[in-house]
Coordinates of C-alpha atoms and ligand atoms in Angstrom, one line a residue:
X25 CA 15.3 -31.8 62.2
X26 CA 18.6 -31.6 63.6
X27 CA 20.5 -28.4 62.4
X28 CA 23.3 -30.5 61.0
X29 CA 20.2 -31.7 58.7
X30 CA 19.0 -27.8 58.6
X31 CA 22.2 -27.3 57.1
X32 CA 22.4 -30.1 54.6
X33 CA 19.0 -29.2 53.3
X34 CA 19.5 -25.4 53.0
X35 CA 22.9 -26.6 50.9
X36 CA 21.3 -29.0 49.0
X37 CA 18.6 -26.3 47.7
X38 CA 20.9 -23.7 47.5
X39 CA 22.9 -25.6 44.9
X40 CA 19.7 -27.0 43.1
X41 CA 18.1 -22.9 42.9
X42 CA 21.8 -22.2 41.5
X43 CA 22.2 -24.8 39.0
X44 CA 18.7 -24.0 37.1
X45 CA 19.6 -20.3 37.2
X46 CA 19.4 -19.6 33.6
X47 CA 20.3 -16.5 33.1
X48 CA 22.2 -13.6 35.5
X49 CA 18.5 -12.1 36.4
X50 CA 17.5 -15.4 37.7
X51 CA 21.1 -16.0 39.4
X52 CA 20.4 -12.6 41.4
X53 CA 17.2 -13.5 42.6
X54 CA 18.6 -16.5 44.2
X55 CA 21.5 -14.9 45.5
X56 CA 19.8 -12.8 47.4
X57 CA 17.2 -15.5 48.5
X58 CA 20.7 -17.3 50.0
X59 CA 23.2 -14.7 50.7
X60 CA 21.4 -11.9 51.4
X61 CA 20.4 -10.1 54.6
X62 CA 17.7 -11.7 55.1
X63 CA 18.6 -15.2 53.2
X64 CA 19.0 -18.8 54.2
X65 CA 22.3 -18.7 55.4
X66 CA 21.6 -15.7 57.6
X67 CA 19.2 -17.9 59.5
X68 CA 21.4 -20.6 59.5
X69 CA 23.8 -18.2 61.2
X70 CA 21.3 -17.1 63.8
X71 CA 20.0 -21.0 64.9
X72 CA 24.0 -21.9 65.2
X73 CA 24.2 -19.2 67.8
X74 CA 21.4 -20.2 70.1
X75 CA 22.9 -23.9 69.5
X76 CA 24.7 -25.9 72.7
X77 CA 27.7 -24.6 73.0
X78 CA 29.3 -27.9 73.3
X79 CA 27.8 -28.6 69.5
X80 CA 29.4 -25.4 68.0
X81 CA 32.7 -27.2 67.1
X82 CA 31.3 -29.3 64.6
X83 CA 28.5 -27.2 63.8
X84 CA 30.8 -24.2 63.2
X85 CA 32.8 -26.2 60.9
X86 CA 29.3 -27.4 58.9
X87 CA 28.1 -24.3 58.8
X88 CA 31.0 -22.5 57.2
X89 CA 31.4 -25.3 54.8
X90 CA 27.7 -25.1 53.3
X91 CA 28.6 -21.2 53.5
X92 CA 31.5 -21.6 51.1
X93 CA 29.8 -24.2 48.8
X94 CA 26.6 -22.3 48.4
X95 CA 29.2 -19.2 47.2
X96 CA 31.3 -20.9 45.6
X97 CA 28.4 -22.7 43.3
X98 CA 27.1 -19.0 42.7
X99 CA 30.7 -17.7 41.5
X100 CA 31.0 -20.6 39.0
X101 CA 27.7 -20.3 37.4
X102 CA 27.9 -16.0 37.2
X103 CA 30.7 -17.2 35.5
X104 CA 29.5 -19.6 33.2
X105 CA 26.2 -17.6 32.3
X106 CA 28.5 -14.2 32.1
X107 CA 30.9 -15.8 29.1
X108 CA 28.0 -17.3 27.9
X109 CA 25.9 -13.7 27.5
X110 CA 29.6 -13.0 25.6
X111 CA 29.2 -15.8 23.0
X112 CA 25.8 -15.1 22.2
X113 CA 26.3 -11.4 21.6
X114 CA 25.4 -9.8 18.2
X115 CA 28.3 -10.5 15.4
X116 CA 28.1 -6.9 13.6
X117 CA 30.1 -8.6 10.8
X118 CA 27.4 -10.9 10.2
X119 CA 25.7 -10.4 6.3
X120 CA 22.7 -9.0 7.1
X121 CA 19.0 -10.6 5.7
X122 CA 18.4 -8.6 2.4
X123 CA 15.4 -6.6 3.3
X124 CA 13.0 -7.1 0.2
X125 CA 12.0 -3.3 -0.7
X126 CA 8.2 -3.5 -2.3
X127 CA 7.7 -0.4 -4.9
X128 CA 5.2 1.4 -6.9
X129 CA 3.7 -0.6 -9.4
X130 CA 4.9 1.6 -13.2
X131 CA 1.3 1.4 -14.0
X132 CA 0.5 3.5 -10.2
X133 CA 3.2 5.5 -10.7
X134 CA 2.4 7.1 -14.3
X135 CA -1.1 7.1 -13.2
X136 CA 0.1 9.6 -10.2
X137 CA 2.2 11.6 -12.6
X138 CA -1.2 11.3 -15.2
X139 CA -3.1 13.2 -12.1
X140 CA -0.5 15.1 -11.2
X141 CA -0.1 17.1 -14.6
X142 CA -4.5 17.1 -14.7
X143 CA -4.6 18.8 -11.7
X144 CA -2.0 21.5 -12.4
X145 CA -4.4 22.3 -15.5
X146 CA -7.4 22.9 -13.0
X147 CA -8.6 19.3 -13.4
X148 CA -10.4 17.5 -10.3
X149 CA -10.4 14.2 -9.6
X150 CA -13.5 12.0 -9.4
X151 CA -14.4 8.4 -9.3
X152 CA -16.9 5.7 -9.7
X153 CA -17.5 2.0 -8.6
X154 CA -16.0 -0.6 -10.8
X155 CA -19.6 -2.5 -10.6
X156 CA -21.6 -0.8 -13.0
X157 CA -25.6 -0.4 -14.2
X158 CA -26.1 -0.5 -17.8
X159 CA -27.7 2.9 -17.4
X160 CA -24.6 4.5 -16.7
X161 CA -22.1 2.2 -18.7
X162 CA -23.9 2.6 -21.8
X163 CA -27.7 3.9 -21.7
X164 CA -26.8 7.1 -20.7
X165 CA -23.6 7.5 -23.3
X166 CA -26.5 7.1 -26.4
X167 CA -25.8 3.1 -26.3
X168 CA -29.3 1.9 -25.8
X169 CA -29.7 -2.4 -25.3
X170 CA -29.9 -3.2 -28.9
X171 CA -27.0 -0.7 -30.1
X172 CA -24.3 -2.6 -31.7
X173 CA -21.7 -0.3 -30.0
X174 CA -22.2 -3.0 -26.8
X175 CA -20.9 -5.9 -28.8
X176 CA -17.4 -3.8 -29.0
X177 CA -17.7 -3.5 -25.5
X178 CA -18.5 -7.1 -24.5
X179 CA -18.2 -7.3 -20.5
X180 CA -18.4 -9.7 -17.6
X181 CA -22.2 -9.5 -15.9
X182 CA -23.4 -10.6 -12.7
X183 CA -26.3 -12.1 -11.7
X184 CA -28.3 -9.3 -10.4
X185 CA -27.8 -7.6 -14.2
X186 CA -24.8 -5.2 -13.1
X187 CA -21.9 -5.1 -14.8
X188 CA -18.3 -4.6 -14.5
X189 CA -17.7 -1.4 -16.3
X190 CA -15.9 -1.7 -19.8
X191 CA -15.1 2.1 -19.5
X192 CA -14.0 5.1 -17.4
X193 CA -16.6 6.8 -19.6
X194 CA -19.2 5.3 -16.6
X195 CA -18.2 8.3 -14.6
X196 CA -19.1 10.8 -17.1
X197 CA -22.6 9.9 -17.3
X198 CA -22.8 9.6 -13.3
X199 CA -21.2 13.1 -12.8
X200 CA -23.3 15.5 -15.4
X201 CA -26.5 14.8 -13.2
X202 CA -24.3 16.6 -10.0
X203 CA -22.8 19.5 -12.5
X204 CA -26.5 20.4 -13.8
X205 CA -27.1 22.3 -10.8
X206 CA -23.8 24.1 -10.6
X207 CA -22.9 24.2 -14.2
X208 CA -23.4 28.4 -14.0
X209 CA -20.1 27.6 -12.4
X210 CA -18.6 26.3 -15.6
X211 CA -15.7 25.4 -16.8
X212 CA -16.2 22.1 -15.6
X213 CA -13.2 19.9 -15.4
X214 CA -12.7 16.3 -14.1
X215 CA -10.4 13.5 -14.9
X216 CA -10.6 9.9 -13.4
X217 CA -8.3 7.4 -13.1
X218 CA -9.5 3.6 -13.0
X219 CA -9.3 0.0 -13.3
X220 CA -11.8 -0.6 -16.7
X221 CA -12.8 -4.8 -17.6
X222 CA -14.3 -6.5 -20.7
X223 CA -14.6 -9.8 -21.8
X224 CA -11.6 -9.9 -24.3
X225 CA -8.9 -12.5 -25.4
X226 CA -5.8 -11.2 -23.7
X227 CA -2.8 -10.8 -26.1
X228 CA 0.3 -8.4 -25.7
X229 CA -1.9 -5.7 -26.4
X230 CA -5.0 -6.2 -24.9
X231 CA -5.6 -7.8 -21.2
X232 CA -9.3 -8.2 -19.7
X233 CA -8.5 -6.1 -17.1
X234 CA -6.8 -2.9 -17.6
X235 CA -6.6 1.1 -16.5
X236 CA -8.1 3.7 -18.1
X237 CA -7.8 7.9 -18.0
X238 CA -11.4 9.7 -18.5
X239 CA -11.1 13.2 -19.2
X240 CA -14.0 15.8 -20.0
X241 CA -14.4 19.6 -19.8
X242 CA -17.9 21.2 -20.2
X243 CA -18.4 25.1 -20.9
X244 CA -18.9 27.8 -22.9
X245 CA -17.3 27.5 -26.8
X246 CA -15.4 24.6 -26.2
X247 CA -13.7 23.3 -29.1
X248 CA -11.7 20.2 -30.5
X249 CA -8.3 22.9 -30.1
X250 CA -9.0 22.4 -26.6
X251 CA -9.0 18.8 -26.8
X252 CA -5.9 18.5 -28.8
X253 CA -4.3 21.1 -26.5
X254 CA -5.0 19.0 -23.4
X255 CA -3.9 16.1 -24.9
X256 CA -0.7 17.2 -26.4
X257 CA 0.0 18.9 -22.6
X258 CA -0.7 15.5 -21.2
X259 CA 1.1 13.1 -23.1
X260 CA 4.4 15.5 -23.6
X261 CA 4.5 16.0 -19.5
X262 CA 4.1 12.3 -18.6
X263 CA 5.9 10.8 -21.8
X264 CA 9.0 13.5 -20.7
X265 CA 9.4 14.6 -24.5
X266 CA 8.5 18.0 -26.3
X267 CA 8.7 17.0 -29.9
X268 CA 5.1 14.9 -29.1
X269 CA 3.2 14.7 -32.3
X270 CA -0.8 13.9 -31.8
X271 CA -2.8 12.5 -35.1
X272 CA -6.3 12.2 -35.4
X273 CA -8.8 10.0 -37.0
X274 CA -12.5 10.1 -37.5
X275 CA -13.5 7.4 -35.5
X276 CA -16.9 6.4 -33.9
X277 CA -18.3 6.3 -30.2
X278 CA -22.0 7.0 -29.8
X279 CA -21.1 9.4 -26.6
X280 CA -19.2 11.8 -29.2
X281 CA -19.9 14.0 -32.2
X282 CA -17.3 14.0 -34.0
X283 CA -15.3 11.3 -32.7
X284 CA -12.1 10.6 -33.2
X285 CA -9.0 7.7 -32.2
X286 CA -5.8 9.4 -31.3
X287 CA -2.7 8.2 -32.4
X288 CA 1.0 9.8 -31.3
X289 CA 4.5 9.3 -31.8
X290 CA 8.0 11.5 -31.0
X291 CA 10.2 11.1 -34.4
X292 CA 13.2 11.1 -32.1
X293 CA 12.1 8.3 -29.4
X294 CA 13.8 5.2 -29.6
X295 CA 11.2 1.9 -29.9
X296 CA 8.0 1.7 -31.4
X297 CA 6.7 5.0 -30.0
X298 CA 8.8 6.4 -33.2
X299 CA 6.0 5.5 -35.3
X300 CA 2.3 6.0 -34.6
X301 CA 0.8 4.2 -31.8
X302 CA -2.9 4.2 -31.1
X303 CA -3.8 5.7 -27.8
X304 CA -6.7 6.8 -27.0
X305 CA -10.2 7.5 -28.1
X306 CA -12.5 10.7 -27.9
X307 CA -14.9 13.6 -29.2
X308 CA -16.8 16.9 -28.5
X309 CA -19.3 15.5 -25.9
X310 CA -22.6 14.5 -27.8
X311 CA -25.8 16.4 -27.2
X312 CA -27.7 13.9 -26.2
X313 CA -25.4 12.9 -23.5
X314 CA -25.3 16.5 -22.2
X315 CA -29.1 16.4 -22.5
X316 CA -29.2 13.0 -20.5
X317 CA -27.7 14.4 -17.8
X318 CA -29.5 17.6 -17.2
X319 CA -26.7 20.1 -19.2
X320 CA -28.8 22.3 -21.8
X321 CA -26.4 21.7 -24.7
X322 CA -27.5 24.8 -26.8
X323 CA -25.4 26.7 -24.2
X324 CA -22.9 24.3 -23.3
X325 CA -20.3 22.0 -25.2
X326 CA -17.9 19.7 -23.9
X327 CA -15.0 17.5 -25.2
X328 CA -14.0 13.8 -23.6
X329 CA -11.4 11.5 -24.0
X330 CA -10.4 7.6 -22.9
X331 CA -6.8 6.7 -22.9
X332 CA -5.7 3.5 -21.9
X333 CA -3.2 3.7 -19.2
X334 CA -1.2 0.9 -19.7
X335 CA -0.9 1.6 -23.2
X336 CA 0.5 4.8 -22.4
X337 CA 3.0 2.9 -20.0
X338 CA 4.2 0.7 -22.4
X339 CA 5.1 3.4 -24.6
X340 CA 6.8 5.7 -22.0
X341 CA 9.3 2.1 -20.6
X342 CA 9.3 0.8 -24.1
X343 CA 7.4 -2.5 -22.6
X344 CA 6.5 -4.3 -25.5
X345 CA 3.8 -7.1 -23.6
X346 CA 1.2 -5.9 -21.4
X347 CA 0.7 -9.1 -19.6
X348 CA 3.7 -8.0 -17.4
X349 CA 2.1 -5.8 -15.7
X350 CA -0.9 -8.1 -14.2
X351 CA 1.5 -11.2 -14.3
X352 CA 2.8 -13.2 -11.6
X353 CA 6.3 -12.6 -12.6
X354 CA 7.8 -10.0 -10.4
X355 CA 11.2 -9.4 -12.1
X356 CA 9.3 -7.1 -14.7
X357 CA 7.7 -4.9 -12.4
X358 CA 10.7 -5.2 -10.0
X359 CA 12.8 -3.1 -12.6
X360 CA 10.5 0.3 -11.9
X361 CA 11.2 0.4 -8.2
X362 CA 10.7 3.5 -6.8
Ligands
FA5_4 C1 -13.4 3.7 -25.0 O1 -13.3 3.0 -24.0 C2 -14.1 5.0 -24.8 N1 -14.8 5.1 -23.6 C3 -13.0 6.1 -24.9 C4 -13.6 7.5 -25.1 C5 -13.9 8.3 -24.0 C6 -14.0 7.9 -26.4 C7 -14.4 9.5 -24.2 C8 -14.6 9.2 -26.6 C9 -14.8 10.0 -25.4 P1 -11.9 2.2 -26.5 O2 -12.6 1.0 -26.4 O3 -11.2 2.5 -27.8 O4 -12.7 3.5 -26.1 O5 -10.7 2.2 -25.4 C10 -9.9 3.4 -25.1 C11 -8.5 3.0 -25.0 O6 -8.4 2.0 -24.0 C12 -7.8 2.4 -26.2 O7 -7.4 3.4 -27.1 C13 -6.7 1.6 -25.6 O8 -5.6 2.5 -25.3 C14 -7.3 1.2 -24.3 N2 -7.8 -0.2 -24.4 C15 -8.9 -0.6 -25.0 N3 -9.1 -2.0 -24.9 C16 -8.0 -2.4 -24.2 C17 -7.6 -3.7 -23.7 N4 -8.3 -4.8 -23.9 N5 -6.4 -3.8 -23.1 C18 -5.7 -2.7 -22.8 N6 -6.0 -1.4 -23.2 C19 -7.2 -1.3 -23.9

């Protein structure tokens, strides 16, 4: 190859590397792979030198030519690509994409504020699994297979003869076995929080799948004062109000004796929570349930209570349909951000 065509080719390239240059990194890389020290047209320098010396006329002329193309290509395209790095920069006037902010579902957040006003009264917090054996759902709460007590409490089975559990009241049976051995250390207080299911015709009231609040004490002369003292504590702190008023009705649950349903209302609340609204059920903790679960209840009594949660929710927002909160409509929930 002559160096005339050296030349040429070295040009040719140079312009082709330029061209596809796509951005001012790239353009660098072949700048220095042309104009550098060691780059193309150095060499091209070097082989004019050891050319004839009759040649170097013309070649001189050729070589600074392909020279000042090969820089003059690379100024007009750091150019282009700089005023393009310019036009694509960031517009800071630019509306921004609304960020969507998730929150705290209401019924999460007045279950926190639920534990948070238990623990403060030297409550603990337990737990049990939603999938259930009939022992603990309702054999071990004095609800033996044939009682009608399960038809109130009709639930959703599975094929190896578990349930899901209709009640928090699951965890009360599954925690006396684990307090008989330390129950010298009474007062014994625990409080769970839960997701509770039955098989029910969902309406604004009722939904098949719903949150309860399981509360029980066990010691020494325990009373139904207690109870209504806890109560009244509980509902005032969460429901933000001190003129609370609590009402109670005989009422029956095999797991209690005496049993009652509790009903409150706060005269100077706006919405139906100035009348009576049915809340919760409970009792003094029945014998035989203490018995069944290893607590000697000649020494020891207990009360127990089951509020539903979403009730208590609905009261404290004024919500008047509790299919919002399980619904697929988020503009109801959205308004309890927090
Ligand atoms: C019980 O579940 C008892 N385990 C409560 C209890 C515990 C009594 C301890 C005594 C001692 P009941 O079925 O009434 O009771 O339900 C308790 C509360 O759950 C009701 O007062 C109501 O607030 C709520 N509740 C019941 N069914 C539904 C439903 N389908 N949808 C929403 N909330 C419900």
């Amino acid at each position: 190859m002559s160096l005339q065509d050296e030349f040429d080719a070295v040009r040719n390239e140079g312009l082709a590397a330029i061209a596809e240059a796509a951005d001012l990194d790239a353009l660098e890389h072949v700048r220095i792979a042309y104009m550098g020290r060691n780059g193309r047209l150095k060499d091209l320098g070097q082989a004019f030198k050891e050319a004839a010396s009759e040649e170097k006329r013309t070649l001189g002329k050729a070589l600074n030519e392909t020279n000042n193309t090969i820089k003059d290509a690379f100024n007009a395209r750091k150019e282009e690509l700089s005023t393009q790095v310019d036009t694509e920069s960031i517009d800071i006037t630019e509306p921004r994409v609304p960020v969507r902010r998730g929150s705290i579902h209401p019924i999460s957040q007045v279950a926190q504020e639920v534990e948070a006003v238990f623990t403060s009264m030297g409550f603990d917090i337990v737990d049990g699994p939603h999938i259930e054996s009939e022992e603990f759902n309702f054999t071990r709460l004095n609800i033996p297979a044939d009682h009608p007590a399960r038809d109130a409490q009709d639930t959703f089975w599975l094929s190896n003869g578990s349930l899901l559990r209709t009640h928090t009241s699951s965890v009360q049976s599954r925690t006396y076995p684990s307090l008989a051995d330390t129950i010298g250390e009474a007062p014994i207080r625990k409080v769970v929080v839960g997701k509770v299911f039955r098989y029910e015709e969902v309406d604004s009231t009722h939904d098949n799948t719903f949150s309860q609040v399981e509360g029980f004490m066990v010691d020494k002369n325990i009373t139904v004062a207690h109870l209504v003292g806890t109560l009244k504590t509980m509902i005032s702190a969460v429901l933000k109000r001190d003129d609370v008023e609590v009402r109670l009705r005989p009422s029956f649950f095999p797991f209690v004796e005496p049993g009652f349903e509790v009903d409150v209302r706060a005269p100077g609340a706006e919405g139906r929570f100035k009348n009576w609204v049915e809340l919760l059920g409970c009792g003094m903790i029945h014998p035989e349930v203490l018995r069944k679960g290893g607590i000697d209840p000649d020494i020891y009594q207990g009360f127990a209570f089951g509020l539903g949660l979403e009730r208590l929710t609905m009261i404290r927002h004024n919500i008047n349909d509790i299919r919002l909160f399980n619904g697929a409509d988020l503009r109801g929930l959205q308004q309890f951000g927090a």
